[in-house]
Short mmCIF file of C-alpha atoms and ligand atoms in Angstrom, two decimals:
data_model
loop_
_atom_site.label_atom_id
_atom_site.label_comp_id
_atom_site.label_asym_id
_atom_site.label_seq_id
_atom_site.Cartn_x
_atom_site.Cartn_y
_atom_site.Cartn_z
CA UNK A 25 176.02 128.97 -56.23
CA UNK A 26 173.40 131.58 -55.89
CA UNK A 27 173.64 134.31 -58.48
CA UNK A 28 170.58 136.30 -57.58
CA UNK A 29 168.57 136.30 -54.43
CA UNK A 30 165.21 138.00 -53.90
CA UNK A 31 163.90 138.02 -50.37
CA UNK A 32 160.53 139.07 -49.03
CA UNK A 33 159.94 141.24 -51.96
CA UNK A 34 156.60 143.27 -51.69
CA UNK A 35 155.22 145.75 -54.11
CA UNK A 36 152.17 147.91 -54.12
CA UNK A 37 150.97 150.48 -56.53
CA UNK A 38 148.90 152.83 -54.43
CA UNK A 39 146.64 150.54 -52.31
CA UNK A 40 146.93 147.68 -54.80
CA UNK A 41 149.30 144.98 -53.66
CA UNK A 42 150.98 143.35 -56.67
CA UNK A 43 153.74 141.26 -55.01
CA UNK A 44 152.96 139.61 -51.63
CA UNK A 45 156.45 138.72 -50.28
CA UNK A 46 158.45 136.85 -52.99
CA UNK A 47 161.37 134.68 -51.96
CA UNK A 48 163.47 133.31 -54.81
CA UNK A 49 167.10 132.16 -55.12
CA UNK A 50 168.36 131.85 -58.66
CA UNK A 51 171.35 129.61 -59.20
CA UNK A 52 174.30 130.80 -61.12
CA UNK A 53 174.05 129.67 -64.81
CA UNK A 54 170.46 128.33 -64.62
CA UNK A 55 167.51 129.09 -66.95
CA UNK A 56 164.82 130.23 -64.59
CA UNK A 57 161.27 130.99 -65.85
CA UNK A 58 158.71 133.16 -64.17
CA UNK A 59 155.43 131.85 -65.53
CA UNK A 60 151.81 132.67 -64.75
CA UNK A 61 148.65 134.30 -66.14
CA UNK A 62 148.65 137.91 -67.31
CA UNK A 63 148.65 140.39 -64.37
CA UNK A 64 150.14 138.17 -61.78
CA UNK A 65 153.24 140.33 -61.19
CA UNK A 66 155.89 138.68 -63.34
CA UNK A 67 157.12 141.83 -65.17
CA UNK A 68 156.96 143.81 -61.91
CA UNK A 69 159.24 141.27 -60.28
CA UNK A 70 161.69 141.27 -63.28
CA UNK A 71 161.69 145.06 -63.29
CA UNK A 72 162.47 145.12 -59.52
CA UNK A 73 165.35 142.70 -60.19
CA UNK A 74 166.66 144.96 -63.09
CA UNK A 75 166.31 148.03 -60.87
CA UNK A 76 163.65 149.73 -63.13
CA UNK A 77 161.19 149.60 -60.28
CA UNK A 78 161.83 149.88 -56.53
CA UNK A 79 160.31 147.23 -54.21
CA UNK A 80 158.05 148.56 -51.49
CA UNK A 81 160.04 146.27 -49.07
CA UNK A 82 162.42 143.34 -49.43
CA UNK A 83 165.97 142.90 -50.60
CA UNK A 84 167.55 142.21 -54.01
CA UNK A 85 171.00 140.55 -53.82
CA UNK A 86 173.14 140.05 -56.99
CA UNK A 87 176.48 138.27 -56.70
CA UNK A 88 176.36 138.53 -52.90
CA UNK A 89 175.84 142.27 -52.95
CA UNK A 90 172.61 143.95 -51.91
CA UNK A 91 171.66 146.12 -54.89
CA UNK A 92 168.48 147.91 -53.78
CA UNK A 93 170.25 151.21 -53.99
CA UNK A 94 172.26 150.40 -57.21
CA UNK A 95 171.20 151.97 -60.45
CA UNK A 96 170.03 149.63 -63.29
CA UNK A 97 173.02 150.36 -65.42
CA UNK A 98 175.44 149.36 -62.70
CA UNK A 99 173.75 145.97 -62.00
CA UNK A 100 175.30 144.40 -65.05
CA UNK A 101 172.11 142.73 -66.16
CA UNK A 102 170.96 142.62 -69.77
CA UNK A 103 167.25 143.21 -70.25
CA UNK A 104 165.72 141.88 -73.57
CA UNK A 105 162.29 143.38 -74.11
CA UNK A 106 159.30 142.12 -75.94
CA UNK A 107 159.72 144.92 -78.51
CA UNK A 108 163.34 144.53 -79.74
CA UNK A 109 164.02 148.17 -79.35
CA UNK A 110 166.73 148.24 -82.08
CA UNK A 111 167.60 151.56 -83.51
CA UNK A 112 165.92 151.51 -86.92
CA UNK A 113 168.49 153.88 -88.71
CA UNK A 114 171.48 151.91 -87.62
CA UNK A 115 172.84 148.61 -89.02
CA UNK A 116 172.94 145.38 -86.96
CA UNK A 117 176.64 146.05 -86.47
CA UNK A 118 176.11 149.56 -85.28
CA UNK A 119 173.24 148.48 -83.09
CA UNK A 120 175.28 145.80 -81.44
CA UNK A 121 178.31 148.09 -80.99
CA UNK A 122 176.20 150.74 -79.13
CA UNK A 123 176.40 149.35 -75.58
CA UNK A 124 180.20 148.90 -75.85
CA UNK A 125 180.72 152.28 -77.41
CA UNK A 126 178.71 153.88 -74.58
CA UNK A 127 180.63 151.94 -72.05
CA UNK A 128 183.97 152.91 -73.34
CA UNK A 129 183.04 156.52 -73.77
CA UNK A 130 181.62 156.80 -70.30
CA UNK A 131 184.70 155.12 -69.01
CA UNK A 132 186.66 157.85 -70.75
CA UNK A 133 184.50 160.42 -69.15
CA UNK A 134 183.11 161.77 -72.38
CA UNK A 135 179.61 162.16 -73.65
CA UNK A 136 178.70 160.07 -76.66
CA UNK A 137 177.19 163.09 -78.53
CA UNK A 138 180.48 164.85 -78.80
CA UNK A 139 181.48 163.22 -82.03
CA UNK A 140 183.88 160.41 -82.92
CA UNK A 141 185.95 160.14 -79.85
CA UNK A 142 186.78 156.47 -79.66
CA UNK A 143 190.40 155.71 -80.49
CA UNK A 144 190.93 153.52 -83.56
CA UNK A 145 192.23 150.57 -81.48
CA UNK A 146 189.19 150.72 -79.22
CA UNK A 147 186.88 150.79 -82.23
CA UNK A 148 188.57 147.77 -83.72
CA UNK A 149 188.38 145.85 -80.47
CA UNK A 150 184.64 146.55 -80.22
CA UNK A 151 183.98 145.47 -83.91
CA UNK A 152 185.89 142.24 -83.18
CA UNK A 153 183.84 141.59 -80.08
CA UNK A 154 180.55 142.22 -81.98
CA UNK A 155 181.64 139.83 -84.72
CA UNK A 156 182.38 137.06 -82.30
CA UNK A 157 178.97 137.48 -80.74
CA UNK A 158 177.25 137.63 -84.08
CA UNK A 159 178.97 134.28 -85.03
CA UNK A 160 177.48 132.63 -81.96
CA UNK A 161 174.08 133.91 -82.84
CA UNK A 162 174.62 133.02 -86.62
CA UNK A 163 173.88 136.64 -87.73
CA UNK A 164 177.43 137.47 -88.76
CA UNK A 165 176.24 137.66 -92.48
CA UNK A 166 173.60 140.32 -91.53
CA UNK A 167 175.77 142.80 -89.85
CA UNK A 168 175.41 145.44 -92.53
CA UNK A 169 171.63 145.26 -92.69
CA UNK A 170 169.18 147.56 -90.95
CA UNK A 171 166.45 146.19 -88.65
CA UNK A 172 163.80 146.78 -91.39
CA UNK A 173 165.67 144.34 -93.69
CA UNK A 174 165.50 141.48 -91.10
CA UNK A 175 162.94 138.75 -90.39
CA UNK A 176 161.35 138.64 -86.93
CA UNK A 177 163.67 135.92 -85.79
CA UNK A 178 166.72 137.70 -87.03
CA UNK A 179 165.71 140.95 -85.39
CA UNK A 180 165.27 138.90 -82.18
CA UNK A 181 168.82 137.62 -82.42
CA UNK A 182 170.23 141.07 -83.18
CA UNK A 183 168.56 142.37 -79.99
CA UNK A 184 169.94 139.49 -78.06
CA UNK A 185 173.35 140.14 -79.54
CA UNK A 186 173.24 143.75 -78.41
CA UNK A 187 172.53 142.58 -74.88
CA UNK A 188 175.20 139.81 -75.09
CA UNK A 189 178.13 142.00 -75.97
CA UNK A 190 178.38 143.40 -72.59
CA UNK A 191 178.82 140.00 -70.98
CA UNK A 192 176.22 140.53 -68.36
CA UNK A 193 175.80 138.57 -65.13
CA UNK A 194 172.34 137.48 -66.22
CA UNK A 195 169.90 137.97 -69.07
CA UNK A 196 166.41 139.15 -68.13
CA UNK A 197 163.87 138.55 -70.78
CA UNK A 198 160.28 139.60 -70.64
CA UNK A 199 158.03 137.69 -73.11
CA UNK A 200 160.73 138.03 -75.79
CA UNK A 201 158.91 135.65 -78.22
CA UNK A 202 155.36 136.97 -78.04
CA UNK A 203 155.71 139.21 -81.14
CA UNK A 204 156.73 136.26 -83.37
CA UNK A 205 154.36 134.09 -85.33
CA UNK A 206 153.59 130.57 -83.98
CA UNK A 207 156.06 128.54 -85.97
CA UNK A 208 158.91 130.96 -85.32
CA UNK A 209 158.14 131.02 -81.60
CA UNK A 210 158.49 127.28 -81.34
CA UNK A 211 161.63 127.44 -83.36
CA UNK A 212 163.16 130.23 -81.15
CA UNK A 213 162.36 128.05 -77.98
CA UNK A 214 165.06 125.61 -79.01
CA UNK A 215 167.35 128.37 -80.19
CA UNK A 216 167.25 130.14 -76.83
CA UNK A 217 167.70 126.86 -74.88
CA UNK A 218 170.64 126.09 -77.11
CA UNK A 219 172.09 129.61 -76.67
CA UNK A 220 171.66 129.30 -73.00
CA UNK A 221 173.67 125.97 -72.97
CA UNK A 222 176.51 127.62 -74.95
CA UNK A 223 176.71 130.73 -72.94
CA UNK A 224 176.23 129.14 -69.53
CA UNK A 225 174.98 132.48 -68.28
CA UNK A 226 171.98 132.90 -65.93
CA UNK A 227 168.66 133.53 -67.82
CA UNK A 228 165.65 134.84 -66.08
CA UNK A 229 162.74 134.50 -68.45
CA UNK A 230 159.19 135.76 -68.08
CA UNK A 231 156.34 134.23 -69.94
CA UNK A 232 152.56 133.62 -69.67
CA UNK A 233 153.06 130.55 -71.88
CA UNK A 234 153.34 127.39 -69.94
CA UNK A 235 154.66 125.54 -72.92
CA UNK A 236 157.53 127.89 -73.17
CA UNK A 237 158.27 127.34 -69.44
CA UNK A 238 158.05 123.59 -69.68
CA UNK A 239 160.24 123.31 -72.73
CA UNK A 240 163.12 125.75 -71.88
CA UNK A 241 163.61 126.01 -68.21
CA UNK A 242 165.82 124.33 -65.67
CA UNK A 243 163.42 125.42 -63.08
CA UNK A 244 160.10 127.28 -63.34
CA UNK A 245 158.36 129.46 -60.74
CA UNK A 246 154.54 129.36 -61.21
CA UNK A 247 153.22 132.78 -60.13
CA UNK A 248 149.66 133.65 -59.39
CA UNK A 249 148.18 136.74 -57.65
CA UNK A 250 151.60 138.12 -56.55
CA UNK A 251 152.83 134.87 -55.11
CA UNK A 252 154.99 131.97 -56.22
CA UNK A 253 152.82 128.96 -55.85
CA UNK A 254 155.51 126.33 -56.77
CA UNK A 255 159.09 126.39 -57.88
CA UNK A 256 160.65 123.32 -59.42
CA UNK A 257 161.95 121.49 -62.44
CA UNK A 258 159.28 121.34 -65.27
CA UNK A 259 158.74 117.65 -64.85
CA UNK A 260 158.09 118.05 -61.06
CA UNK A 261 155.77 120.87 -61.53
CA UNK A 262 153.90 119.01 -64.21
CA UNK A 263 153.70 115.63 -62.52
CA UNK A 264 153.51 116.75 -58.91
CA UNK A 265 151.74 120.10 -58.71
CA UNK A 266 151.16 121.00 -54.99
CA UNK A 267 148.25 123.32 -55.68
CA UNK A 268 145.13 122.97 -57.94
CA UNK A 269 145.85 126.22 -59.62
CA UNK A 270 149.27 124.97 -60.74
CA UNK A 271 147.71 121.72 -62.03
CA UNK A 272 145.30 123.73 -64.02
CA UNK A 273 147.74 126.23 -65.37
CA UNK A 274 150.48 123.73 -66.46
CA UNK A 275 149.60 121.32 -69.30
CA UNK A 276 147.60 121.63 -72.53
CA UNK A 277 144.98 120.53 -72.92
CA UNK A 278 144.11 121.16 -69.31
CA UNK A 279 143.98 118.57 -66.61
CA UNK A 280 140.44 117.14 -66.09
CA UNK A 281 139.04 117.86 -62.65
CA UNK A 282 136.21 115.71 -61.30
CA UNK A 283 134.36 116.57 -58.01
CA UNK A 284 134.86 113.78 -55.47
CA UNK A 285 134.53 112.98 -51.79
CA UNK A 286 136.51 111.31 -49.11
CA UNK A 287 134.99 108.28 -47.44
CA UNK A 288 135.65 107.11 -43.81
CA UNK A 289 138.64 105.05 -45.04
CA UNK A 290 140.46 108.01 -46.60
CA UNK A 291 139.48 106.95 -50.13
CA UNK A 292 138.59 109.52 -52.66
CA UNK A 293 135.61 108.62 -54.85
CA UNK A 294 133.95 110.01 -57.83
CA UNK A 295 131.38 107.81 -59.66
CA UNK A 296 133.20 104.50 -60.45
CA UNK A 297 136.56 105.87 -59.54
CA UNK A 298 138.01 104.96 -56.18
CA UNK A 299 141.44 106.19 -55.09
CA UNK A 300 142.60 104.45 -51.96
CA UNK A 301 144.84 105.93 -49.34
CA UNK A 302 144.20 109.55 -50.28
CA UNK A 303 143.96 110.89 -46.78
CA UNK A 304 144.00 109.86 -43.16
CA UNK A 305 141.13 107.52 -42.03
CA UNK A 306 138.23 109.39 -40.65
CA UNK A 307 138.91 112.53 -42.61
CA UNK A 308 135.96 113.45 -44.73
CA UNK A 309 135.13 116.25 -47.08
CA UNK A 310 134.98 117.13 -50.74
CA UNK A 311 137.92 116.84 -53.06
CA UNK A 312 138.85 117.42 -56.71
CA UNK A 313 140.28 114.52 -58.60
CA UNK A 314 142.68 115.53 -61.37
CA UNK A 315 143.23 113.30 -64.37
CA UNK A 316 145.48 114.48 -67.21
CA UNK A 317 144.19 113.64 -70.69
CA UNK A 318 147.22 111.46 -71.46
CA UNK A 319 146.53 109.28 -68.45
CA UNK A 320 143.08 108.31 -69.71
CA UNK A 321 142.27 105.72 -72.37
CA UNK A 322 139.36 104.01 -73.99
CA UNK A 323 138.53 100.53 -72.65
CA UNK A 324 135.86 97.81 -73.06
CA UNK A 325 132.48 97.98 -71.38
CA UNK A 326 132.56 96.43 -67.98
CA UNK A 327 136.25 97.37 -67.15
CA UNK A 328 136.60 97.99 -63.42
CA UNK A 329 136.45 101.68 -62.44
CA UNK A 330 135.59 102.73 -65.93
CA UNK A 331 133.43 105.86 -66.52
CA UNK A 332 131.08 105.74 -69.44
CA UNK A 333 129.94 108.72 -71.51
CA UNK A 334 129.14 110.11 -75.00
CA UNK A 335 131.63 111.70 -77.33
CA UNK A 336 130.68 115.38 -77.66
CA UNK A 337 133.60 116.56 -79.62
CA UNK A 338 136.64 115.21 -81.49
CA UNK A 339 139.79 117.31 -81.94
CA UNK A 340 142.07 115.68 -84.50
CA UNK A 341 145.59 116.97 -84.28
CA UNK A 342 147.16 114.45 -86.68
CA UNK A 343 149.52 112.69 -84.29
CA UNK A 344 146.88 112.74 -81.44
CA UNK A 345 143.12 112.97 -81.03
CA UNK A 346 141.51 114.59 -78.09
CA UNK A 347 138.07 113.14 -77.40
CA UNK A 348 135.84 115.29 -75.31
CA UNK A 349 133.44 112.96 -73.48
CA UNK A 350 130.43 113.88 -71.39
CA UNK A 351 130.36 111.66 -68.25
CA UNK A 352 128.54 111.27 -64.94
CA UNK A 353 125.09 111.94 -66.55
CA UNK A 354 126.29 114.87 -68.44
CA UNK A 355 127.39 116.80 -65.40
CA UNK A 356 131.24 116.65 -66.25
CA UNK A 357 133.28 116.63 -69.39
CA UNK A 358 136.58 114.73 -69.75
CA UNK A 359 139.21 115.24 -72.45
CA UNK A 360 140.97 111.94 -73.33
CA UNK A 361 144.10 111.80 -75.50
CA UNK A 362 144.09 108.81 -77.82
CA UNK A 363 146.14 107.70 -80.84
CA UNK A 364 144.60 108.14 -84.26
CA UNK A 365 144.31 104.41 -84.30
CA UNK A 366 142.46 104.26 -80.96
CA UNK A 367 140.28 107.20 -81.78
CA UNK A 368 139.33 106.43 -85.43
CA UNK A 369 136.09 104.55 -84.42
CA UNK A 370 134.96 107.07 -81.89
CA UNK A 371 132.39 109.35 -83.48
CA UNK A 372 130.19 112.11 -82.25
CA UNK A 373 127.35 110.96 -79.98
CA UNK A 374 128.87 107.47 -79.50
CA UNK A 375 129.05 105.88 -76.02
CA UNK A 376 132.70 105.18 -74.90
CA UNK A 377 134.30 103.81 -71.73
CA UNK A 378 137.25 105.47 -70.11
CA UNK A 379 139.76 104.07 -67.69
CA UNK A 380 142.58 105.90 -65.95
CA UNK A 381 146.22 104.84 -65.93
CA UNK A 382 146.94 103.37 -62.47
CA UNK A 383 148.66 105.69 -60.10
CA UNK A 384 148.22 108.83 -62.10
CA UNK A 385 145.42 110.64 -60.38
CA UNK A 386 146.02 113.79 -58.35
CA UNK A 387 143.72 114.69 -55.44
CA UNK A 388 143.23 118.22 -54.14
CA UNK A 389 141.47 119.26 -50.98
CA UNK A 390 138.85 122.04 -50.64
CA UNK A 391 141.65 124.59 -50.00
CA UNK A 392 143.22 123.51 -53.34
CA UNK A 393 146.20 121.86 -51.75
CA UNK A 394 147.46 118.43 -52.86
CA UNK A 395 146.13 115.57 -50.63
CA UNK A 396 147.26 112.37 -52.17
CA UNK A 397 150.60 110.71 -51.87
CA UNK A 398 152.47 109.71 -54.95
CA UNK A 399 154.31 106.99 -52.97
CA UNK A 400 151.74 105.79 -50.47
CA UNK A 401 153.67 102.65 -49.76
CA UNK A 402 155.73 104.28 -47.13
CA UNK A 403 152.65 104.20 -44.87
CA UNK A 404 152.57 107.96 -44.26
CA UNK A 405 149.31 109.83 -44.89
CA UNK A 406 148.73 113.40 -45.60
CA UNK A 407 147.40 115.81 -42.91
CA UNK A 408 143.98 117.03 -44.10
CA UNK A 409 142.40 120.21 -42.77
N1 LIG B 4 153.23 151.27 -62.80
C1 LIG B 4 152.13 150.68 -62.45
N2 LIG B 4 151.11 151.30 -61.77
C2 LIG B 4 150.01 150.70 -61.39
N3 LIG B 4 149.72 149.42 -61.48
C3 LIG B 4 150.70 148.65 -62.14
C4 LIG B 4 151.90 149.21 -62.59
N4 LIG B 4 152.60 148.34 -63.23
C5 LIG B 4 151.88 147.13 -63.03
N5 LIG B 4 150.76 147.37 -62.48
C6 LIG B 4 149.71 146.28 -62.09
O1 LIG B 4 150.30 145.32 -61.34
C7 LIG B 4 149.81 144.06 -61.81
C8 LIG B 4 150.93 143.16 -62.22
O2 LIG B 4 151.35 143.66 -63.44
P1 LIG B 4 152.63 142.93 -64.21
O3 LIG B 4 153.75 142.77 -63.34
O4 LIG B 4 152.77 143.74 -65.50
O5 LIG B 4 151.90 141.56 -64.63
P2 LIG B 4 152.37 140.41 -65.69
O6 LIG B 4 153.65 140.86 -66.22
O7 LIG B 4 152.47 139.12 -64.84
O8 LIG B 4 151.31 140.39 -66.75
C9 LIG B 4 148.73 144.33 -62.81
O9 LIG B 4 147.50 144.38 -62.16
C10 LIG B 4 149.10 145.67 -63.22
O10 LIG B 4 147.97 146.39 -63.79
MG1 LIG B 5 154.26 141.22 -68.20
#
């Protein structure tokens, strides 16, 4: 079931076009990530969804209802910002109670500044609701503390808790982990994914960090220059990027790209590497051959299709070693992921031989679109411009 639907969303600030016609259907209960480099329009799209920004054109539909003219507060979405925006002078309990108090007071038609106007029963119900939420987030022992007395991760959870108490249709999060240190950020990834599983509420999550998108999402939308280049499950986006920009953006270390060309038989070639059935026969032109570091390995001299080169840098990460190897007469550099065992002998300046894992190359045409066929056995060939 579609929870949120964005159609043909365009946005310009003055003469600058920031979103160029975004179409996106978000399924009820899914964890959807908008990921892309800084400035590509992620926050603008999220703010349009939240109602904090109006689209120049296009339609926002939530729960089957067009909400373009609906105020942010009435969209029943919970926005969690990068800065936690907790009130520093209030305890966690008071912070988390605020949205419910405001709701009940506004329902009663009263302004919150007019003093203690909540009935005692109402107050108790709110405290109970906050306690339940705090238990889910494992911060129930921190309810009497003020934000200044919390760690970064605890503050993060308190801010989430404050958003959760209203039981929103969806959570919108804009780079919520970017203020945390590296270790906590990685820890919070699994906490958020776990939280999503237990809440079963729709999450729309914005990040520039492809690792966050890969590890947490049900689906990720890779954005660049105001467009969605590809939308899909993380493993599909990683293994089957349809555009060279997606292939380069997703994956660390980056995919290796070698310049190649198509021969008359539709084979892509670069040095010793030959990839058969890349394009239709008779289609010629230059291509880029993408090889992920984990799909390359060291081999013996004389292995068919091997590329030879010199080790120019060795990155030792403990569990893995990334060898940077200068190939094709020094014109290109490949990063090869090897095990510590495999890489222990390879030292700076040494000549090594590299072979690719069969069936794992990606070929992109001049326009950056994917050319090769993962399952070429069906006899179909790609159309090449
Ligand atoms: N209120 C604004 N006025 C003018 N330009 C803006 C405004 N908000 C965002 N932009 C521009 O729109 C582009 C996309 O911004 P943003 O959506 O914040 O990108 P992201 O979140 O992907 O980093 C940027 O070039 C930014 O400078
Ligand atoms: Mg942003």
